[in-house]
Tab-separated table of C-alpha atoms and ligand atoms in Angstrom:
chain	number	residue	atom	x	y	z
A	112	UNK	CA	-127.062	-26.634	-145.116
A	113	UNK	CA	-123.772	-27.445	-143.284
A	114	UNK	CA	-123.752	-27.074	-139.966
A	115	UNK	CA	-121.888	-24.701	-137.553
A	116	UNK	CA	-118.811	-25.194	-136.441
A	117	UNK	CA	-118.255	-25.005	-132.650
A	118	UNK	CA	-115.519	-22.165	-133.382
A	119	UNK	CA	-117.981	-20.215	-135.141
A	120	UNK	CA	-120.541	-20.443	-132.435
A	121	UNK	CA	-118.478	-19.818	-129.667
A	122	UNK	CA	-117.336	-16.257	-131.618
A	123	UNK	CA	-121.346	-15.627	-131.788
A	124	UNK	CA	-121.733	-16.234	-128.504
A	125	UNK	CA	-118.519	-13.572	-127.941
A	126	UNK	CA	-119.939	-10.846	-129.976
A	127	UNK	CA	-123.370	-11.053	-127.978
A	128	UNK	CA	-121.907	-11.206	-124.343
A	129	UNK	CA	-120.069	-8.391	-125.399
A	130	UNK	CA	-122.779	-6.250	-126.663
A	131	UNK	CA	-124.740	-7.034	-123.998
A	132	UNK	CA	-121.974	-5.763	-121.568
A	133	UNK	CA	-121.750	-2.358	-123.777
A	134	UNK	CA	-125.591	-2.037	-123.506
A	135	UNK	CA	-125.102	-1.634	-119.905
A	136	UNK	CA	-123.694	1.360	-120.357
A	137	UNK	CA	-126.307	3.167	-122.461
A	138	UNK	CA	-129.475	4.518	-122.157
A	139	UNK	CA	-132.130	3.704	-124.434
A	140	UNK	CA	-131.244	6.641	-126.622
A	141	UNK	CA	-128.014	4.966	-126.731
A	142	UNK	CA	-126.046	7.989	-124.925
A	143	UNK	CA	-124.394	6.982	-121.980
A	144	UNK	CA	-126.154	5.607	-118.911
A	145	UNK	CA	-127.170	8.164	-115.949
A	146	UNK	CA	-124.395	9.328	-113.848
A	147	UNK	CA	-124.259	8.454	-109.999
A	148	UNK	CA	-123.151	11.559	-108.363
A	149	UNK	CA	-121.239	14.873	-108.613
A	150	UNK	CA	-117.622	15.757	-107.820
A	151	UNK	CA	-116.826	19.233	-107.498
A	152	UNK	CA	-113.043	19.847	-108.217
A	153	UNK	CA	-111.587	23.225	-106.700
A	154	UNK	CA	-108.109	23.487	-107.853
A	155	UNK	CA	-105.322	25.506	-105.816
A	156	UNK	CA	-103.644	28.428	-107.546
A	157	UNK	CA	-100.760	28.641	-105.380
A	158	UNK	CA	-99.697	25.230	-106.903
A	159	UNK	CA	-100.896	25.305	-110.356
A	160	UNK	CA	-99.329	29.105	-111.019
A	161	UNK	CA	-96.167	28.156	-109.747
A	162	UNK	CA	-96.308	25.640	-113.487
A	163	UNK	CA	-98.007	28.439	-115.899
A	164	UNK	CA	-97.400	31.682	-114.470
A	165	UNK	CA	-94.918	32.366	-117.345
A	166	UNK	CA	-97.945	31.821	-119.740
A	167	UNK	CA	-101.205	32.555	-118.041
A	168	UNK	CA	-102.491	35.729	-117.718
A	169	UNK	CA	-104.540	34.607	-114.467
A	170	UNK	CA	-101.383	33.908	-112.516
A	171	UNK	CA	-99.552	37.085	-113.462
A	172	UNK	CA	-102.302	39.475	-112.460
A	173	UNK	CA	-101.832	41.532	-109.227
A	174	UNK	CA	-105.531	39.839	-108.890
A	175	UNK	CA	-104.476	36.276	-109.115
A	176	UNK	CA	-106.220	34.208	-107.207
A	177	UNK	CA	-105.735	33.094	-103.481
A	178	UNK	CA	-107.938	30.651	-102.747
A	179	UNK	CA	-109.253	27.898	-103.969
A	180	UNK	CA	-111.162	28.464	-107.545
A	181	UNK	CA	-113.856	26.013	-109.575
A	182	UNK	CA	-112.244	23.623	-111.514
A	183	UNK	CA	-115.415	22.026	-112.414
A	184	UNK	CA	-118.620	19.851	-111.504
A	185	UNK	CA	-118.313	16.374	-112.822
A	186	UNK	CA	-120.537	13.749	-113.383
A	187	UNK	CA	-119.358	10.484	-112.244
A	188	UNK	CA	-119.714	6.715	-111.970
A	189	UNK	CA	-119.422	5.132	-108.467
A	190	UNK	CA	-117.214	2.770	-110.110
A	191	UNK	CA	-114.797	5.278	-110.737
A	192	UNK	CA	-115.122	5.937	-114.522
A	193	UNK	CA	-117.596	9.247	-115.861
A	194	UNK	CA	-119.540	10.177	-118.988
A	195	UNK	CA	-117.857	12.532	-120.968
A	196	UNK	CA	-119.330	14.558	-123.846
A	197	UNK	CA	-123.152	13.476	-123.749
A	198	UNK	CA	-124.484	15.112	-126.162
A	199	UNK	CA	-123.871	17.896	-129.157
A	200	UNK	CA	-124.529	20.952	-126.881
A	201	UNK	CA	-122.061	24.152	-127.998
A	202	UNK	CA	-121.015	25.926	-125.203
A	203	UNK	CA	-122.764	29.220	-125.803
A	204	UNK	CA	-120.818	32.249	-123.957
A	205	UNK	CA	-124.082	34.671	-124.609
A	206	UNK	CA	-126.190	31.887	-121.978
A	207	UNK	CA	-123.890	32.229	-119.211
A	208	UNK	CA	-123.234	36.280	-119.339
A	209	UNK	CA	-125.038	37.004	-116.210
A	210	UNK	CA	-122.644	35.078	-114.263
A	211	UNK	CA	-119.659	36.268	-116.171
A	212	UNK	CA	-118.197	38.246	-112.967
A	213	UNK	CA	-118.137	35.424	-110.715
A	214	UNK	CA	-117.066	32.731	-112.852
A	215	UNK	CA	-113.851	34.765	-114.072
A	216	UNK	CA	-113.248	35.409	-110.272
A	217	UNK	CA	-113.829	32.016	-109.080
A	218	UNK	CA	-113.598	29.797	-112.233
A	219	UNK	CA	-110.776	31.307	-113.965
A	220	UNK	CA	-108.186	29.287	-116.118
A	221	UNK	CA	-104.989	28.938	-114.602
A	222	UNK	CA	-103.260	27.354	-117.546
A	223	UNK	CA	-101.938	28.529	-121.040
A	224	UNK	CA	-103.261	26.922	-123.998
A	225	UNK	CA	-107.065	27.143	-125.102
A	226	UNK	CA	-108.443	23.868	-124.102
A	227	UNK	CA	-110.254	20.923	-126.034
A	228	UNK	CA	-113.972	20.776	-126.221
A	229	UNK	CA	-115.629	17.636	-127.567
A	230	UNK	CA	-116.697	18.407	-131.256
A	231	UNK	CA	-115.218	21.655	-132.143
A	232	UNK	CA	-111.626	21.639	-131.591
A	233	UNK	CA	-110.212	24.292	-129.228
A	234	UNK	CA	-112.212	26.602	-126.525
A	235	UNK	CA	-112.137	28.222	-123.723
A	236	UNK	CA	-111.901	26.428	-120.343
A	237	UNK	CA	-115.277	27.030	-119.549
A	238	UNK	CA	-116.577	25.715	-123.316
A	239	UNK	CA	-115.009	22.703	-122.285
A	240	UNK	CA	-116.254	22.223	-118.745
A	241	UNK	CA	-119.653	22.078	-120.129
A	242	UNK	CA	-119.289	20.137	-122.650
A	243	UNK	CA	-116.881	17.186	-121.606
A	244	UNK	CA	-119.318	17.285	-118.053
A	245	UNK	CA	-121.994	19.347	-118.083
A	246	UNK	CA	-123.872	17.813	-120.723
A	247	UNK	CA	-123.681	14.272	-118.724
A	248	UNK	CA	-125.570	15.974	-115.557
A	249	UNK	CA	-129.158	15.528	-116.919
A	250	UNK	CA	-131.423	14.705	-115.461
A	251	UNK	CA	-130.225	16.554	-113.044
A	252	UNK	CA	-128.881	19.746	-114.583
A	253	UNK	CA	-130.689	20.614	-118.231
A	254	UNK	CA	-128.718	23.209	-119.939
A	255	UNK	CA	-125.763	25.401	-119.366
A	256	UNK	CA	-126.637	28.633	-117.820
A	257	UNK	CA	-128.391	26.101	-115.025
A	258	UNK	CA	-124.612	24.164	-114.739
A	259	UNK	CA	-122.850	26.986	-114.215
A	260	UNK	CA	-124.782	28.561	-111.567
A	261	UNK	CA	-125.330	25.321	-109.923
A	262	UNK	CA	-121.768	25.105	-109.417
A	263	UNK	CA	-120.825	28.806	-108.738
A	264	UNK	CA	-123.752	28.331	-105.254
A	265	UNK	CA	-122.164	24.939	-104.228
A	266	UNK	CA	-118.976	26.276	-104.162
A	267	UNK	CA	-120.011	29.483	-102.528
A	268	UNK	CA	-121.872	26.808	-100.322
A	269	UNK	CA	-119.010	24.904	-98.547
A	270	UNK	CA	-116.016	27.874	-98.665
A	271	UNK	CA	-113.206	24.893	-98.611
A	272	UNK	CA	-110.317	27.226	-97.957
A	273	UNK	CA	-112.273	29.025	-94.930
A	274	UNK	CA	-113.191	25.867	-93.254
A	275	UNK	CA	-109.156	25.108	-93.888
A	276	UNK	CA	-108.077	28.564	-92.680
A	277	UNK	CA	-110.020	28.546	-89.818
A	278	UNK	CA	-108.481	25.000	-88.569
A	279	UNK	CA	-104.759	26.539	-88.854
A	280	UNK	CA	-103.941	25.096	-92.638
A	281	UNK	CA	-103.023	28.941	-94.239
A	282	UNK	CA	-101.118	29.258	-97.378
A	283	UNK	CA	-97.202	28.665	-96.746
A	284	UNK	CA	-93.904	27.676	-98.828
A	285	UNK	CA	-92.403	26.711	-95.890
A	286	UNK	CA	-95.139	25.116	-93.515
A	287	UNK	CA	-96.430	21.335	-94.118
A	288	UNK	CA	-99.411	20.352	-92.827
A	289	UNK	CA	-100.936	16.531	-92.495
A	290	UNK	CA	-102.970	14.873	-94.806
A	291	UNK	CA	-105.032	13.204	-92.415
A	292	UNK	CA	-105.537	16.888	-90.547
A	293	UNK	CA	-106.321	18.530	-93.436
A	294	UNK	CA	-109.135	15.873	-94.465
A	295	UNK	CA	-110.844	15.546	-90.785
A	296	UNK	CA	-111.017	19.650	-91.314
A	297	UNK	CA	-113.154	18.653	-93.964
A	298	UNK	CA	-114.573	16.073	-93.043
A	299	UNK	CA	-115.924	18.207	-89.248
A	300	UNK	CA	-117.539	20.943	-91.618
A	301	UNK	CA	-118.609	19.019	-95.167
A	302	UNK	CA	-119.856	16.207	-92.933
A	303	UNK	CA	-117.803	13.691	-95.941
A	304	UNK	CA	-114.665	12.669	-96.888
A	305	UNK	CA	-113.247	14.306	-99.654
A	306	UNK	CA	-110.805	13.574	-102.159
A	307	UNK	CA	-107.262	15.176	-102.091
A	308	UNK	CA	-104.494	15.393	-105.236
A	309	UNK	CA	-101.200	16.518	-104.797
A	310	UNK	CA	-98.256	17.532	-107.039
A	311	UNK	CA	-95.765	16.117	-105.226
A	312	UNK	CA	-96.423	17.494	-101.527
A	313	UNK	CA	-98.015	20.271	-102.821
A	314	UNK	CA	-101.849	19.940	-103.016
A	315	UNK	CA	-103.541	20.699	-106.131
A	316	UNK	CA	-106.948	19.439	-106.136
A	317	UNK	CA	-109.420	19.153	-103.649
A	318	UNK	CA	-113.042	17.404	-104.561
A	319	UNK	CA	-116.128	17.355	-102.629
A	320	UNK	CA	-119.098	14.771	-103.500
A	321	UNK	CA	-122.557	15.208	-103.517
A	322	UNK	CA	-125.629	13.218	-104.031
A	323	UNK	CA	-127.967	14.268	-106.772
A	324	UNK	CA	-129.753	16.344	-104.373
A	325	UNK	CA	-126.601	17.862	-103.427
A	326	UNK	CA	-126.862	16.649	-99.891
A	327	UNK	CA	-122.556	15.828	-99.632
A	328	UNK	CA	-121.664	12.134	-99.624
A	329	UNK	CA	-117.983	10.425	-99.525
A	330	UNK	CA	-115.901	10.713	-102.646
A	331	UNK	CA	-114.705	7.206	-103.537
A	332	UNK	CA	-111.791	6.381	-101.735
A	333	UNK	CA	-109.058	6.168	-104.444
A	334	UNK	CA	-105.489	5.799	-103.243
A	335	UNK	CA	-104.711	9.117	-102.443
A	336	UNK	CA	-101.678	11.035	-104.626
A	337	UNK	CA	-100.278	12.567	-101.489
A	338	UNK	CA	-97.767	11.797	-98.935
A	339	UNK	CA	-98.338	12.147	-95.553
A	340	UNK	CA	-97.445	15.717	-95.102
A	341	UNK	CA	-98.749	18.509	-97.607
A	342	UNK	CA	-98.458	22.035	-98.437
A	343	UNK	CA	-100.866	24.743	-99.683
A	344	UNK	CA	-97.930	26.894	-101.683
A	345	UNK	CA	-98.406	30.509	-101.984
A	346	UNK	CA	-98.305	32.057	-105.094
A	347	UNK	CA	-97.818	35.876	-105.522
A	348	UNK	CA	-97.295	37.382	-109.178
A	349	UNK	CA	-94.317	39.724	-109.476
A	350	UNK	CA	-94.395	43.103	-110.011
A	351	UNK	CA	-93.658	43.200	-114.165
A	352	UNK	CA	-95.622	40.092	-114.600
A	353	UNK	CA	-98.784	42.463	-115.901
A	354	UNK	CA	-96.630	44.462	-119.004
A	355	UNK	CA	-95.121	41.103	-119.614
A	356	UNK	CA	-98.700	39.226	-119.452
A	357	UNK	CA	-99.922	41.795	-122.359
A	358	UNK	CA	-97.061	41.295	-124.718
A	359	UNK	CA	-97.483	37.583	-124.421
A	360	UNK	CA	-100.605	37.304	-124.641
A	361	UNK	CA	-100.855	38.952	-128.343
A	362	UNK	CA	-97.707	36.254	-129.057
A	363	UNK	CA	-100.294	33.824	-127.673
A	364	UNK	CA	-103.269	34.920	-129.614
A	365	UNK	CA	-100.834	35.014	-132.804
A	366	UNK	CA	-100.127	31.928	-132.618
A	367	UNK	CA	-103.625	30.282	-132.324
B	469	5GP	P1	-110.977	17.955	-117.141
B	469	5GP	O1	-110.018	17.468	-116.099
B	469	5GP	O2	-111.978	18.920	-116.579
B	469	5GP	O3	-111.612	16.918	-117.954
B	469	5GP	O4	-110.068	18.763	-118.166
B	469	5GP	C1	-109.382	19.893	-117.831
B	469	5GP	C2	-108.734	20.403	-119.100
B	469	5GP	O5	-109.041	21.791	-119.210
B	469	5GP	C3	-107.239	20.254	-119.068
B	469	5GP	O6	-106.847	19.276	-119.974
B	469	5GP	C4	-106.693	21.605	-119.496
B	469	5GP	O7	-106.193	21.537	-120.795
B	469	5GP	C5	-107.891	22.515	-119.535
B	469	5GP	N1	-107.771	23.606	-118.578
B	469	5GP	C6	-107.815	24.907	-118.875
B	469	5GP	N2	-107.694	25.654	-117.785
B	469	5GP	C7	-107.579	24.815	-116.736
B	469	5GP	C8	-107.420	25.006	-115.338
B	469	5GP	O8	-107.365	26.121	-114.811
B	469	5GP	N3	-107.345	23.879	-114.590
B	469	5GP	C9	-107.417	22.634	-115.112
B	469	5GP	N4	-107.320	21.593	-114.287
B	469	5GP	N5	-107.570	22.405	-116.426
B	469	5GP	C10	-107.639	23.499	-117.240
């Protein structure tokens, strides 16, 4: 039998390392590996609405919202990467109708178009919250009714835009505040540092961390997306944004 060449070996050798580097990643079911710990992302309507409030019906509402609302609870890696879409669990809207008041108060969808979900094409936001993250929080969080109401109680937990009200940061176009203020604010009440993302000057996202015992811990610290002075934009919808939110919204639902 004729030997192998060193080229060939080497390229077996390549293959295997690789694999071996994948299988790091997976469990023994050959999902992805465990997460580390949990992000909570609350997104700000006064700078989201200010992009879709032509389009969503959230925005235009006399109701829309003034503080910050649930973006969602994510699963992460300490190395900066997450799980995404663990395993083949349709959002069910029936499991989470208990909680239906709250999360359309405090988890609404600020922007226009039905979002993607993993397997199925097109859902609502909340469809695919739960299953791009929620079904990477096990073991910690088992099913989706438990997700949701897990992350509607740590919000309700640490009220981020009290603990920023209270230290002088209110909603303003024309006020900006510092970055490194607006953090320690945080950081005096959560008792971590969290994570802030800004459009521009205006911030958009801010995410707490948590172990998986939800005791808080530091997010990573990522370079930061603002500058050195921010903003926490007020949005208010306009009088005729309601008739005009109902005749869009059938142009909307036509076109899906
Ligand atoms: P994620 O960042 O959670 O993986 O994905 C968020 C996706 O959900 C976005 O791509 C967007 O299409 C959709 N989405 C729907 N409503 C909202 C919303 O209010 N805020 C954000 N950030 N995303 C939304």
């Amino acid at each position: 039998m004729a030997s192998l060449s060193a080229q060939t070996i080497l390229c077996i050798a390549l293959v295997l390392t690789t694999s071996l580097i994948m299988d790091v990643n997976a469990t023994l079911e050959g999902g992805p590996r465990e997460f580390d710990y949990f992000a909570l992302a609350l997104q700000w309507p006064g700078t989201i609405c200010h992009r879709t409030r032509h389009c969503c019906s959230c925005c235009r509402s006399k109701n829309s919202p003034t503080e910050f609302t649930i973006h969602g609870l994510w699963p992460d890696y300490n190395d900066g990467t997450w799980p995404s879409c663990c395993a083949r669990a349709r959002f069910d809207v029936k499991e989470i109708s208990p909680l239906m008041d709250a999360l359309e108060k405090y988890w609404p969808s600020l922007y226009c178009s039905r979002s993607s979900t993993c397997f199925s094409g097109k859902g609502i936001f909340w469809a695919h919250e739960w299953e791009k993250h929620g079904t990477c929080s096990s073991p910690v969080i088992q099913d989706e009714y438990t997700f949701f109401l897990t992350a509607l109680n740590v919000y309700f937990k640490y009220n981020v835009t009290k603990i920023l009200n209270e230290a002088g940061y209110v909603p303003s176009n024309s006020e900006r505040y510092p970055l490194g203020g607006v953090v320690s604010a945080i950081e005096d009440s959560f008792r971590a540092t969290p994570e802030v993302i800004c459009s521009k000057h205006d911030v958009e996202e801010i995410r707490l961390c948590f172990y998986k015992d939800f005791k808080p811990r530091n997010c990573l610290a990522s370079k930061t997306s603002c500058p050195k002075y921010v903003s926490f934009p007020t949005y208010v919808a306009l009088e005729h944004d309601e008739s005009d939110a109902a005749i869009e919204l059938i142009s909307g639902e036509e076109a899906l």
